GROMACS .gro file of C-alpha atoms in nm:
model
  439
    1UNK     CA    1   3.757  -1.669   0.461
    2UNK     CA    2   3.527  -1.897   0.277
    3UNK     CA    3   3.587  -1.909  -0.091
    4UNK     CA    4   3.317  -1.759  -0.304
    5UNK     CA    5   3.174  -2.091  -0.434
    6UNK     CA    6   3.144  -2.215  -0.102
    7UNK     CA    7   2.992  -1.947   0.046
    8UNK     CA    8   2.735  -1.962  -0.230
    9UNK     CA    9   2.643  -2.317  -0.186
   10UNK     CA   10   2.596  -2.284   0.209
   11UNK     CA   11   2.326  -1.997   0.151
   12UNK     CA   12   2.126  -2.009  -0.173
   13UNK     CA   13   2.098  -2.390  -0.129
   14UNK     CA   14   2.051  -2.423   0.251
   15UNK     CA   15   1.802  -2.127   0.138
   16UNK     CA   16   1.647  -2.338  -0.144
   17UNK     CA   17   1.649  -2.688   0.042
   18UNK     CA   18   1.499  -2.495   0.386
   19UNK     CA   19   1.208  -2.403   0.104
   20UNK     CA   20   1.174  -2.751  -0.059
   21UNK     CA   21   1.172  -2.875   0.306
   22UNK     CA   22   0.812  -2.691   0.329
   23UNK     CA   23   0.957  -2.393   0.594
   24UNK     CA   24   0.824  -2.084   0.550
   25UNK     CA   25   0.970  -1.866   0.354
   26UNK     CA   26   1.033  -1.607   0.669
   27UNK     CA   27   1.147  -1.862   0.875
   28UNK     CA   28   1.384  -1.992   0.569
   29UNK     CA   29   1.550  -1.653   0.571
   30UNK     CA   30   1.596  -1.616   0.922
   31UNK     CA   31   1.769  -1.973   0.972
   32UNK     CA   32   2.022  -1.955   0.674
   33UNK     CA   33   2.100  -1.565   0.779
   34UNK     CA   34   2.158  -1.665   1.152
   35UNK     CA   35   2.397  -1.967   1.014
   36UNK     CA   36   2.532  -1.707   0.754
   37UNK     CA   37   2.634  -1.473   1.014
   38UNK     CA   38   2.792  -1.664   1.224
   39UNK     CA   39   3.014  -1.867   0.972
   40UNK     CA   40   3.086  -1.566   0.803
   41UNK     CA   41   3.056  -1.219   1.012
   42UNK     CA   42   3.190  -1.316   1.309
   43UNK     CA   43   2.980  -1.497   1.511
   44UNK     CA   44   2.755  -1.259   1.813
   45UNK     CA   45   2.881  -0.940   1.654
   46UNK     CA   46   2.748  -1.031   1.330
   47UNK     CA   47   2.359  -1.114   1.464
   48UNK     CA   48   2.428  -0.750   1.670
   49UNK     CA   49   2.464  -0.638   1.252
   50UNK     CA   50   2.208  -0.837   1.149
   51UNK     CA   51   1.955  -0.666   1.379
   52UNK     CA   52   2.039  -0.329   1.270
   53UNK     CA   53   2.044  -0.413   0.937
   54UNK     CA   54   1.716  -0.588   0.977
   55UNK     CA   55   1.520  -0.242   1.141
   56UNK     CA   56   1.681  -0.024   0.857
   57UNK     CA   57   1.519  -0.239   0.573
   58UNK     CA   58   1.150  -0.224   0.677
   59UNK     CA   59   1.170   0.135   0.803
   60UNK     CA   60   1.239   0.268   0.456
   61UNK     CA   61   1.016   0.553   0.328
   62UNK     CA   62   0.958   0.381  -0.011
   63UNK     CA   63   0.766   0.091   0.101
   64UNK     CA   64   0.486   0.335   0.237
   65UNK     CA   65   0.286   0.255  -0.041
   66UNK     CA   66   0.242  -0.126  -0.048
   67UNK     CA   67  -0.008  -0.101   0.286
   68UNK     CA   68  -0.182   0.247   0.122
   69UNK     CA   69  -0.244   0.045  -0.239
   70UNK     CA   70  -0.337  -0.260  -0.053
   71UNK     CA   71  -0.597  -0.103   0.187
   72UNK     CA   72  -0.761   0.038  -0.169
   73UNK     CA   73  -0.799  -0.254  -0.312
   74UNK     CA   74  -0.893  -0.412  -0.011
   75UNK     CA   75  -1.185  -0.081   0.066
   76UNK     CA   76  -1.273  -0.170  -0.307
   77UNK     CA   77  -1.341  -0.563  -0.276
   78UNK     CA   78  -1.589  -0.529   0.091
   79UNK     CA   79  -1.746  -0.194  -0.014
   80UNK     CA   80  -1.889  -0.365  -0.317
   81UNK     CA   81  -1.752  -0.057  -0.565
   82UNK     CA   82  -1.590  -0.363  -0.771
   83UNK     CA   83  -1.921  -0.556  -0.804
   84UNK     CA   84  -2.093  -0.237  -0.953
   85UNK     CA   85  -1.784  -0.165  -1.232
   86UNK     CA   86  -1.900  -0.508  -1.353
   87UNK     CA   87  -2.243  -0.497  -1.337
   88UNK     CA   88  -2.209  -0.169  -1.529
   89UNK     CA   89  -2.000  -0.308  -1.748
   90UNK     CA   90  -2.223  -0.641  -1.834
   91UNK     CA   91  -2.502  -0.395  -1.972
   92UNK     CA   92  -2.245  -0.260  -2.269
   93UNK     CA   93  -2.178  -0.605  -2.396
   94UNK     CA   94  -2.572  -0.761  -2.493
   95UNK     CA   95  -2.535  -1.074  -2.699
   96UNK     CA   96  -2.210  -1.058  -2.801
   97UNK     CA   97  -2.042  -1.456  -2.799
   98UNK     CA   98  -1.831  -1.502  -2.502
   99UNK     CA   99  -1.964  -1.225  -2.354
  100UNK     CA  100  -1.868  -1.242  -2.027
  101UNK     CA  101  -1.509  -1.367  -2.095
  102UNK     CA  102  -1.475  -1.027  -2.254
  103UNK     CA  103  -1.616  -0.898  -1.900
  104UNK     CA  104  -1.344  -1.081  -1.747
  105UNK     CA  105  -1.089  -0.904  -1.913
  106UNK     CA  106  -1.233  -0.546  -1.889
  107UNK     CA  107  -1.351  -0.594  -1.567
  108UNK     CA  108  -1.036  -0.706  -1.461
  109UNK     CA  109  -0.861  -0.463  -1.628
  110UNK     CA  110  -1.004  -0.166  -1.446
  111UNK     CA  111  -0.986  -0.315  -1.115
  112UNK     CA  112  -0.611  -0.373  -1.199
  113UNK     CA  113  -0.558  -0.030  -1.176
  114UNK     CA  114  -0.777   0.036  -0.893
  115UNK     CA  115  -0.637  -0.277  -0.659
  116UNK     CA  116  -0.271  -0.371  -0.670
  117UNK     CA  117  -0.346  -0.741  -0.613
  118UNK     CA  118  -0.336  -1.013  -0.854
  119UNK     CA  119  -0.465  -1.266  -0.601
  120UNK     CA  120  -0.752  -1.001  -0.490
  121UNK     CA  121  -0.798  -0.916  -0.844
  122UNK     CA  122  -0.797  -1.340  -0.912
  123UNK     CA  123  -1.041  -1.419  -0.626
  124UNK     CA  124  -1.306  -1.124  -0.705
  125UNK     CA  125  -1.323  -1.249  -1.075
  126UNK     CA  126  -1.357  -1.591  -0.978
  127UNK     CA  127  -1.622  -1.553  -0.722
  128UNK     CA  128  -1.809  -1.299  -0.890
  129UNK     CA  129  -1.820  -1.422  -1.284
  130UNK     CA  130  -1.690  -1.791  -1.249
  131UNK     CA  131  -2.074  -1.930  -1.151
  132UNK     CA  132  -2.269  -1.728  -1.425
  133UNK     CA  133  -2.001  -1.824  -1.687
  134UNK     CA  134  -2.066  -2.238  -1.530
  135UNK     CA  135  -2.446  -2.178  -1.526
  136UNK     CA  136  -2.442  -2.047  -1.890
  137UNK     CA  137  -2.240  -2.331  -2.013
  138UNK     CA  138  -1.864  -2.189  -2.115
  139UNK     CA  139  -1.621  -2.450  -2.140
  140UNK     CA  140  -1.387  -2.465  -1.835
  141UNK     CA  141  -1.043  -2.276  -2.097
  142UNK     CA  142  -1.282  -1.960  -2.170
  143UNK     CA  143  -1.381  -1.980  -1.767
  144UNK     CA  144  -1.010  -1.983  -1.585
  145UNK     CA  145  -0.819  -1.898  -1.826
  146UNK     CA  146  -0.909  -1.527  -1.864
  147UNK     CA  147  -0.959  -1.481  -1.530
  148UNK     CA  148  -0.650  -1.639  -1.407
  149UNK     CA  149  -0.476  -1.408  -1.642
  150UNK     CA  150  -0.671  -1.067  -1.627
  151UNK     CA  151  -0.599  -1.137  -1.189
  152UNK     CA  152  -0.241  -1.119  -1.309
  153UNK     CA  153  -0.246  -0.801  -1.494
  154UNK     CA  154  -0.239  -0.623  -1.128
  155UNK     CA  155   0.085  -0.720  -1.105
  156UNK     CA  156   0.208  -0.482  -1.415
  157UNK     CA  157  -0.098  -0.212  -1.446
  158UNK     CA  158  -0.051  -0.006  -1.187
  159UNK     CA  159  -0.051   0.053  -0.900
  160UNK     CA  160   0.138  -0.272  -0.863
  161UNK     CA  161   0.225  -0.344  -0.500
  162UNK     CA  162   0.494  -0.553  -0.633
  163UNK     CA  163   0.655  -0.281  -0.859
  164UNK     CA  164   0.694  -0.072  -0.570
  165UNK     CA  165   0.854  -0.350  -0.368
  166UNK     CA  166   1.044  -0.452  -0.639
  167UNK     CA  167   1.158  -0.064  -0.727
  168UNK     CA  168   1.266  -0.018  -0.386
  169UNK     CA  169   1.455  -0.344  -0.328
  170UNK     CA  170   1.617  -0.294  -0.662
  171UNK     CA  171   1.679   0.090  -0.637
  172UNK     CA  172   1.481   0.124  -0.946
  173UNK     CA  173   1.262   0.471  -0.975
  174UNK     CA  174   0.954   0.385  -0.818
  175UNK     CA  175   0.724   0.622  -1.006
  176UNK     CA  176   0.867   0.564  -1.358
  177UNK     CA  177   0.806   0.195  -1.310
  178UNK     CA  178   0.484   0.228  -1.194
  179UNK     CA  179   0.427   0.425  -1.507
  180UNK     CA  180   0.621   0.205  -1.752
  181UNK     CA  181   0.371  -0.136  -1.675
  182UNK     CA  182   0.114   0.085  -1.776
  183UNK     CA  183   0.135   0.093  -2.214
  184UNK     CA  184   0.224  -0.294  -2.182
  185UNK     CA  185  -0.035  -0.416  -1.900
  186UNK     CA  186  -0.325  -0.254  -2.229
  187UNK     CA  187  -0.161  -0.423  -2.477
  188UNK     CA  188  -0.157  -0.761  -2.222
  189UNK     CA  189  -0.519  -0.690  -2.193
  190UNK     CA  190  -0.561  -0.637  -2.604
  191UNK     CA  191  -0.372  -0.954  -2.636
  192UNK     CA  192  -0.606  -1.150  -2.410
  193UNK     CA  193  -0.893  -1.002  -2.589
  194UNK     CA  194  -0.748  -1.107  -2.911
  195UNK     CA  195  -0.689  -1.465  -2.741
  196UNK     CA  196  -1.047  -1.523  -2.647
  197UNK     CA  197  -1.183  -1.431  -2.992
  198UNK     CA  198  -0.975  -1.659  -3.181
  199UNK     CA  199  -1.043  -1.966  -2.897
  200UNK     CA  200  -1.434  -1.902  -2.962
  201UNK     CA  201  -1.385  -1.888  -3.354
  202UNK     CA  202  -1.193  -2.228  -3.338
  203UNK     CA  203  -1.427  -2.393  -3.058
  204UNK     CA  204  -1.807  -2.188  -3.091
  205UNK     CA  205  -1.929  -2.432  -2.835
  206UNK     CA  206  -1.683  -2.300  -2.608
  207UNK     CA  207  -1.844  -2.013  -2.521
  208UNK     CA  208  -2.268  -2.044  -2.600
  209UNK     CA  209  -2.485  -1.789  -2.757
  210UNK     CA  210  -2.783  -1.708  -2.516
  211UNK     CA  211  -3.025  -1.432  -2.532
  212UNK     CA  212  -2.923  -1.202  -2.307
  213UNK     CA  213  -3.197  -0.887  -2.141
  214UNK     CA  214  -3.112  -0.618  -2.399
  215UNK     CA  215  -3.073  -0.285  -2.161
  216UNK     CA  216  -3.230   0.092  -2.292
  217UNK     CA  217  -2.893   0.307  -2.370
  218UNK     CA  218  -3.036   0.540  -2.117
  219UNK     CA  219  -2.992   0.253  -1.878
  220UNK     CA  220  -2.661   0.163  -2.011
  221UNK     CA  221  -2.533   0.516  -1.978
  222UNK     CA  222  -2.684   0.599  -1.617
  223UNK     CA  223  -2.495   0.260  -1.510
  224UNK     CA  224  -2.203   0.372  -1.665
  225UNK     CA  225  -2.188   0.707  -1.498
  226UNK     CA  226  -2.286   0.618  -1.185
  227UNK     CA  227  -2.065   0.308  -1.146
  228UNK     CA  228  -1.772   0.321  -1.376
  229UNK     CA  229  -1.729   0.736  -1.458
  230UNK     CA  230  -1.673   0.780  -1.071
  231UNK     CA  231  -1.352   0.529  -1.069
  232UNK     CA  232  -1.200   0.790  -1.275
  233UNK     CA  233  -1.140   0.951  -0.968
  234UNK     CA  234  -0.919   0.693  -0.804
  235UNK     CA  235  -0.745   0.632  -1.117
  236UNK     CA  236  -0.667   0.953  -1.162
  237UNK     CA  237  -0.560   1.031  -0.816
  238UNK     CA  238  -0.284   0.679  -0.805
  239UNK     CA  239  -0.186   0.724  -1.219
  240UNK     CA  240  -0.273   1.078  -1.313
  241UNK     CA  241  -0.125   1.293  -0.985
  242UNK     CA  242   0.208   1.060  -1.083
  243UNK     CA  243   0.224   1.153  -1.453
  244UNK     CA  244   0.131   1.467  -1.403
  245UNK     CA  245   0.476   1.497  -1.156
  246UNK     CA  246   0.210   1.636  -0.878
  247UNK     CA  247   0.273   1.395  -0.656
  248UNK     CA  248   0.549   1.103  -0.568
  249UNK     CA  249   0.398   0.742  -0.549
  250UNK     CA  250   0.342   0.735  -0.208
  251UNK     CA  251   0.171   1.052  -0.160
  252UNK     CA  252  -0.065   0.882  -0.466
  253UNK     CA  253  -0.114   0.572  -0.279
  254UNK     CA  254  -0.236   0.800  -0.022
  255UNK     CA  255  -0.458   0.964  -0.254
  256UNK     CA  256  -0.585   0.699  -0.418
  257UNK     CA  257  -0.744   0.545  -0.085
  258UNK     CA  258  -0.882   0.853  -0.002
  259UNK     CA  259  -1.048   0.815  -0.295
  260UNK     CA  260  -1.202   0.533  -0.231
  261UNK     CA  261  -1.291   0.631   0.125
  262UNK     CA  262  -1.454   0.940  -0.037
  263UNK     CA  263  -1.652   0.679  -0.307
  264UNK     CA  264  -1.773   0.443  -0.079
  265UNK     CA  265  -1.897   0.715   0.166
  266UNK     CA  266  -2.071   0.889  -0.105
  267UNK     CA  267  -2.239   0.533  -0.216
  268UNK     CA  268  -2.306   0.436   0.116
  269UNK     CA  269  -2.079   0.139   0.131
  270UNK     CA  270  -1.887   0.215   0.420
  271UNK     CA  271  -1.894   0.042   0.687
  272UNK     CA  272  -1.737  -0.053   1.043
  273UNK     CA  273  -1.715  -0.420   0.942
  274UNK     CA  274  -1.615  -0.318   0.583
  275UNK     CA  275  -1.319  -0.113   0.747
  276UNK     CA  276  -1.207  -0.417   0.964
  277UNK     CA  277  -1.225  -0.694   0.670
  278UNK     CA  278  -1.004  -0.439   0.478
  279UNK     CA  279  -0.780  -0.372   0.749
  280UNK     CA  280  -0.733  -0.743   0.864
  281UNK     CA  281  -0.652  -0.854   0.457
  282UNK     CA  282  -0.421  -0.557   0.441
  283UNK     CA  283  -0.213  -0.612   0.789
  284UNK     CA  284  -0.168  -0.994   0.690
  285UNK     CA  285  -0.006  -0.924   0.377
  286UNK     CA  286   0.165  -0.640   0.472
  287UNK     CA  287   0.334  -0.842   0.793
  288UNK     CA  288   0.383  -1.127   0.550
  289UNK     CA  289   0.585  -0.908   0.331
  290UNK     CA  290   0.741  -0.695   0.574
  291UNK     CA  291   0.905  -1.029   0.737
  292UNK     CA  292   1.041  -1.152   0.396
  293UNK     CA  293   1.225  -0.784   0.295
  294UNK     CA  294   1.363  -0.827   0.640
  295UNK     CA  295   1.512  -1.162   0.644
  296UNK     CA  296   1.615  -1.118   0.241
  297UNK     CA  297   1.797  -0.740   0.262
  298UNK     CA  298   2.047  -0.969   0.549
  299UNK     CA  299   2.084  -1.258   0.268
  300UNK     CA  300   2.164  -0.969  -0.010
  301UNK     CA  301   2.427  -0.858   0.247
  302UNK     CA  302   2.587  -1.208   0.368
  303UNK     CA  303   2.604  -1.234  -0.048
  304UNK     CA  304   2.814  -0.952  -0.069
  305UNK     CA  305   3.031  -0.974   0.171
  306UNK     CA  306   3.117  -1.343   0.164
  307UNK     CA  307   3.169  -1.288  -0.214
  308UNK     CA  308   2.926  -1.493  -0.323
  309UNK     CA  309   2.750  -1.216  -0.569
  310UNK     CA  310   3.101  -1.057  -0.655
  311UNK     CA  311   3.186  -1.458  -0.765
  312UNK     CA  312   2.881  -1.535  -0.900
  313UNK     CA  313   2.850  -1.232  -1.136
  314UNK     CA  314   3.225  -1.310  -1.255
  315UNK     CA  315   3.142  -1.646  -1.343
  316UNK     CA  316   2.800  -1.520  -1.545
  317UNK     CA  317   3.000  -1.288  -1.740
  318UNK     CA  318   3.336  -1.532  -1.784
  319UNK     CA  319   3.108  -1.674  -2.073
  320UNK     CA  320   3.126  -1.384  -2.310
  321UNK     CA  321   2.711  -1.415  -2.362
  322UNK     CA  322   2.540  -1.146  -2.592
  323UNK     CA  323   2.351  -0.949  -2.346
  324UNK     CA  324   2.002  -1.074  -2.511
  325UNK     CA  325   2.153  -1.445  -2.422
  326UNK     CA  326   2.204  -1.334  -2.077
  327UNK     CA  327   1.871  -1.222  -2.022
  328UNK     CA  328   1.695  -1.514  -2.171
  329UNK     CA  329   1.909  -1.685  -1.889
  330UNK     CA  330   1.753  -1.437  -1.653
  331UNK     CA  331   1.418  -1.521  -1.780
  332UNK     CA  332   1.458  -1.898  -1.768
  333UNK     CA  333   1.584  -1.855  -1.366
  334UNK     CA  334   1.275  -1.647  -1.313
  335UNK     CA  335   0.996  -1.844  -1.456
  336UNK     CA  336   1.172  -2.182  -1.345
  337UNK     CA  337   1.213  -2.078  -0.971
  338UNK     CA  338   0.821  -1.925  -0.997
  339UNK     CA  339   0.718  -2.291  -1.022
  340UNK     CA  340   0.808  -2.348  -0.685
  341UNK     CA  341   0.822  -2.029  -0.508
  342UNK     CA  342   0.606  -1.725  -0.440
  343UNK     CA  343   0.710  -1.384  -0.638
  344UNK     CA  344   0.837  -1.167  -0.333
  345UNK     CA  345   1.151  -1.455  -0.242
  346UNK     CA  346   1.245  -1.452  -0.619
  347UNK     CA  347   1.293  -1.115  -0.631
  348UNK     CA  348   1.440  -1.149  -0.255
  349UNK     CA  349   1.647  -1.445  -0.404
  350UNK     CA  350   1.762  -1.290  -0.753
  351UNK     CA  351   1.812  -0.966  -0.741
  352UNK     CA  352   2.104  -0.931  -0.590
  353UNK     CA  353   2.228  -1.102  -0.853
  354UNK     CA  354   2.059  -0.968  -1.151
  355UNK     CA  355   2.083  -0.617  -1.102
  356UNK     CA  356   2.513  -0.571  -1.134
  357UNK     CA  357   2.429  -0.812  -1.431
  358UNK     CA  358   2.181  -0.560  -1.592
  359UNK     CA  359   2.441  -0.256  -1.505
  360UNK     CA  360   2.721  -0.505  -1.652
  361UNK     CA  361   2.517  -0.518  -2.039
  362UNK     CA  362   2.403  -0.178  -1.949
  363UNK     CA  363   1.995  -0.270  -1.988
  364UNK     CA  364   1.789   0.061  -1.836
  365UNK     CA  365   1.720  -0.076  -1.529
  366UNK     CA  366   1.299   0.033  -1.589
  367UNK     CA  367   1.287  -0.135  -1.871
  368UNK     CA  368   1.422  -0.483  -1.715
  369UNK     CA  369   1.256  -0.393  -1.421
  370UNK     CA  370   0.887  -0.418  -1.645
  371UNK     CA  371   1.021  -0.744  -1.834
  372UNK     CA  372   1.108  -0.877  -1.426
  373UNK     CA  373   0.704  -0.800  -1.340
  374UNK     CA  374   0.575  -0.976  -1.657
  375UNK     CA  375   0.783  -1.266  -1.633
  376UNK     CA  376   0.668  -1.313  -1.226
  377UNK     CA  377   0.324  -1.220  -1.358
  378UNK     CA  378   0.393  -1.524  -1.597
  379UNK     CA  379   0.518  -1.761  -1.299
  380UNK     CA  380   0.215  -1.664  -1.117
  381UNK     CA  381   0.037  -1.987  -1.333
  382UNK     CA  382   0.348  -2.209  -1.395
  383UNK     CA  383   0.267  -2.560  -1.214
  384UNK     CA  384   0.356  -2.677  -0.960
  385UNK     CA  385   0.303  -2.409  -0.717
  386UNK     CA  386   0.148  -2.108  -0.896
  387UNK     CA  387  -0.033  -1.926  -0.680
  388UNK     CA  388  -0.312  -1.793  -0.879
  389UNK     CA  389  -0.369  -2.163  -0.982
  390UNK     CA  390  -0.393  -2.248  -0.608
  391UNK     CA  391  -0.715  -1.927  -0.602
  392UNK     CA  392  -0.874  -2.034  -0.877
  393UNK     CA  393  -0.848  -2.393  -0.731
  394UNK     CA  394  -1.005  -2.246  -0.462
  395UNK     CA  395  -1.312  -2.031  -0.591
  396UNK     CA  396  -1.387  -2.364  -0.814
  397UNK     CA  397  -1.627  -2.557  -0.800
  398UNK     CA  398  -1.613  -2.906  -0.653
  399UNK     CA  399  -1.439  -3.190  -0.893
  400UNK     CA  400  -1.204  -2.891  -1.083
  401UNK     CA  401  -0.857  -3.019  -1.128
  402UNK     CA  402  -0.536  -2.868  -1.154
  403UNK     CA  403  -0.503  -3.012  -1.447
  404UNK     CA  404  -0.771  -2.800  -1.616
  405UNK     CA  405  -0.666  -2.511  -1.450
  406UNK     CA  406  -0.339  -2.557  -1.600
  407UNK     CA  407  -0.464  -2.588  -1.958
  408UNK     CA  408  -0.723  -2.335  -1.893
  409UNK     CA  409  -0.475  -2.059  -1.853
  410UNK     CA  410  -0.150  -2.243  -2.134
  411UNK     CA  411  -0.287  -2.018  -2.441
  412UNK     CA  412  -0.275  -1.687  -2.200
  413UNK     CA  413   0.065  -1.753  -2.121
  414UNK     CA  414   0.212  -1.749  -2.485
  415UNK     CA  415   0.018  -1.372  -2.442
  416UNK     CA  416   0.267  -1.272  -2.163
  417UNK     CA  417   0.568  -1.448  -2.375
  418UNK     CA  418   0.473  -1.277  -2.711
  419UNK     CA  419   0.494  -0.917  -2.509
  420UNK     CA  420   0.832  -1.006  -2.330
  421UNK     CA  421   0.937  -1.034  -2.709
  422UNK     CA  422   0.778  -0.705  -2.828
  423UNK     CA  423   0.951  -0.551  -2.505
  424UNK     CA  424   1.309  -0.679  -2.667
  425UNK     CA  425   1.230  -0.518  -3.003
  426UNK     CA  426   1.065  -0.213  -2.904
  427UNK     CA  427   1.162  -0.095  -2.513
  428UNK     CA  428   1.021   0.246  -2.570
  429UNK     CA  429   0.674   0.057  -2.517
  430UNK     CA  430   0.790   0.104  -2.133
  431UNK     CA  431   0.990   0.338  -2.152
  432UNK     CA  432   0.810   0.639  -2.293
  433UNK     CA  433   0.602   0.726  -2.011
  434UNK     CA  434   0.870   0.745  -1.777
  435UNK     CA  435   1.062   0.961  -2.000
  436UNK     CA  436   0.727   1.171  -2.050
  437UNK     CA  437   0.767   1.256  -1.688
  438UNK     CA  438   1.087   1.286  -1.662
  439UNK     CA  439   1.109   1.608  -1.928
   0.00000   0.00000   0.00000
């Protein structure tokens, strides 16, 4: 038998270097499992395993929502329902400075809740506010900044596509963390808010005044009920039928795209090319994930029974660290590998690991499970390899840098940091709602 260490350096770095070698991250799995199982399980008998174990992992009932959530937020983008939130939206805010940064953020805060995505919720800011924001003369930090880091509030706000992945993978309550992103994803947004007020009152040229069309409150209102009042419907079908203990998060996800079917029906949106766009987006992302949870659940199981998490976990814990120490480690591992990775192998990659640590210094498991999302959410625009830096890079225009992307979205970051702190001192900020539901 191959001793712990060993067995650890043979799959997390042939894992790792398979990754830095540019192989997908699919294909990454599947080699280092197939090598894994044969060293260590016993050669044709273990791939015979590794098959079964493969099926059971993406036939599980709790990953039925990622595809439902996704094909919302997908129905949402094509239909053109997202457009009209914002244009609804733009009427309420006449001349204020940095007007349509604000937009950015509540914009993007609604469609957080109505999407899933943070690279859908990225992409729609981008293409729809990014040339108004250019044309009117905003400085490139109060252009990608908030939208880089409004796309990642989808992430926490549900419904989070990742939460539920990340809840099932984990064995975390699906529905209470759902719930539990919800109080910190508004106070992310308040933060951001708070962010782009004090960047215009040190730098007024960075965001212009302009006279803006000032809009009859009859108008205002008639926009706002006819665009925005209506998406209280799909809200309250994905958050409300939850917290209300009517219905379990898939059964929501179900709802909540019903909802939007029902919307873009009544508004004349739907389409058969609409439904195909939406489909296509969803089935590539879905597939995409579906292929990484099946290659990773083998890995979490070659890690257990070569001994490699048992060995690892003892050799964490051998140095006596406080239990806040440990998880500023945690932390550090997270944002560190989200330079270079995408969020689904990290949690594919740690958790395995983390989660015996987070029984170990008895953390609630919801709770670490909501400081997990906003430090991936934070990774999300960590050079290298962030990937909402790589879709703002791409809805751009011409001559943009990564550079300024980078420093663009810096001051939003210490935002996500300054909550993982207020999470530490006060956890009931995540944990109330679940507890609401649960009595």
């Amino acid at each position: 038998m191959m001793e712990w260490y060993s067995a650890t350096a043979l799959l997390i770095g042939g894992l790792v270097g398979l990754m830095f070698m540019g192989i997908p991250v699919a294909i990454s799995f599947l080699i280092i499992n197939m090598v894994g199982v044969v060293l260590l399980m016993g050669g044709f008998a273990g791939i015979e395993q590794l098959l079964v174990n493969a099926s059971a992992s993406v036939t599980t009932f709790t990953l039925v929502p990622v595809p439902l959530f996704l094909i919302m937020g997908e129905l949402l983008f094509h239909s053109g329902l997202a457009i009209g939130v914002f244009n609804a939206l733009d009427k309420c805010f006449g001349n204020i400075r940095g007007r349509l940064a604000y937009l950015t953020v509540g914009g993007g805060t609604i469609f957080a809740t109505l999407s899933g995505s943070s690279m859908a919720n990225t992409a729609m800011l981008g293409t729809s506010l990014m040339p108004d924001m250019i044309k009117r003369g905003y400085k490139p930090k109060l252009i990608m900044g908030p939208i880089i880091a409004t796309g990642g509030l989808a992430m926490i706000i549900p419904p989070s596509s990742l939460a539920v992945l990340l809840g099932s993978l984990a064995k975390i309550d699906v529905g209470g963390l759902l719930m539990a992103g919800l109080i910190p994803g508004i106070i992310l947004a308040s933060l951001y808010v708070f962010m782009i007020w004090l960047m215009i009152r040190l730098d007024p040229e960075a965001a212009p005044g302009y006279a803006t069309e000032k809009y009859p409150l009859r108008e205002i209102i008639g926009g706002l009920m006819r665009d925005v009042l209506p998406m209280g419907l799909v809200v309250f079908a994905v958050i409300g039928l939850i917290l209300l203990g009517w219905a379990t998060p898939t059964e929501s996800a179900a709802c909540g795209t019903a909802a939007v079917l029902i919307l873009a029906t009544f508004y004349r949106r739907l389409s058969w090319d609409v439904i195909v766009k939406s489909m296509r987006g969803t089935v590539k992302v879905s597939a995409m994930m579906l292929i990484i949870i099946l290659g990773s659940t083998t890995f979490s199981q070659l890690l257990a029974f070569s001994g490699a998490s048992r060995g690892l976990i003892s050799f964490a814990t051998g140095f006596e660290l406080s239990a806040y120490a440990m998880l500023l480690v945690m932390l550090v591992v997270l944002i560190v590998l989200g330079m270079f990775m995408d969020q689904l192998s990290i949690m594919m990659l740690t958790l395995p690991i983390f989660m015996p640590l987070i029984a170990f210094y008895h953390f609630d498991p919801i709770w670490f499970g909501v400081v997990m999302l906003l430090a991936l959410e934070l990774s999300l625009a960590t050079p290298p390899f962030g990937l909402l830096l790589f879709v703002m890079m791409g809805v751009s225009p011409k001559g943009t840098t990564m550079s300024q992307i980078v420093q663009a979205s810096a001051p939003f970051l210490l935002c996500s940091l300054f909550l993982i702190l207020l999470l530490v001192l006060v956890p009931d900020l995540a944990l109330w709602l679940p507890g609401l539901i649960r009595n």
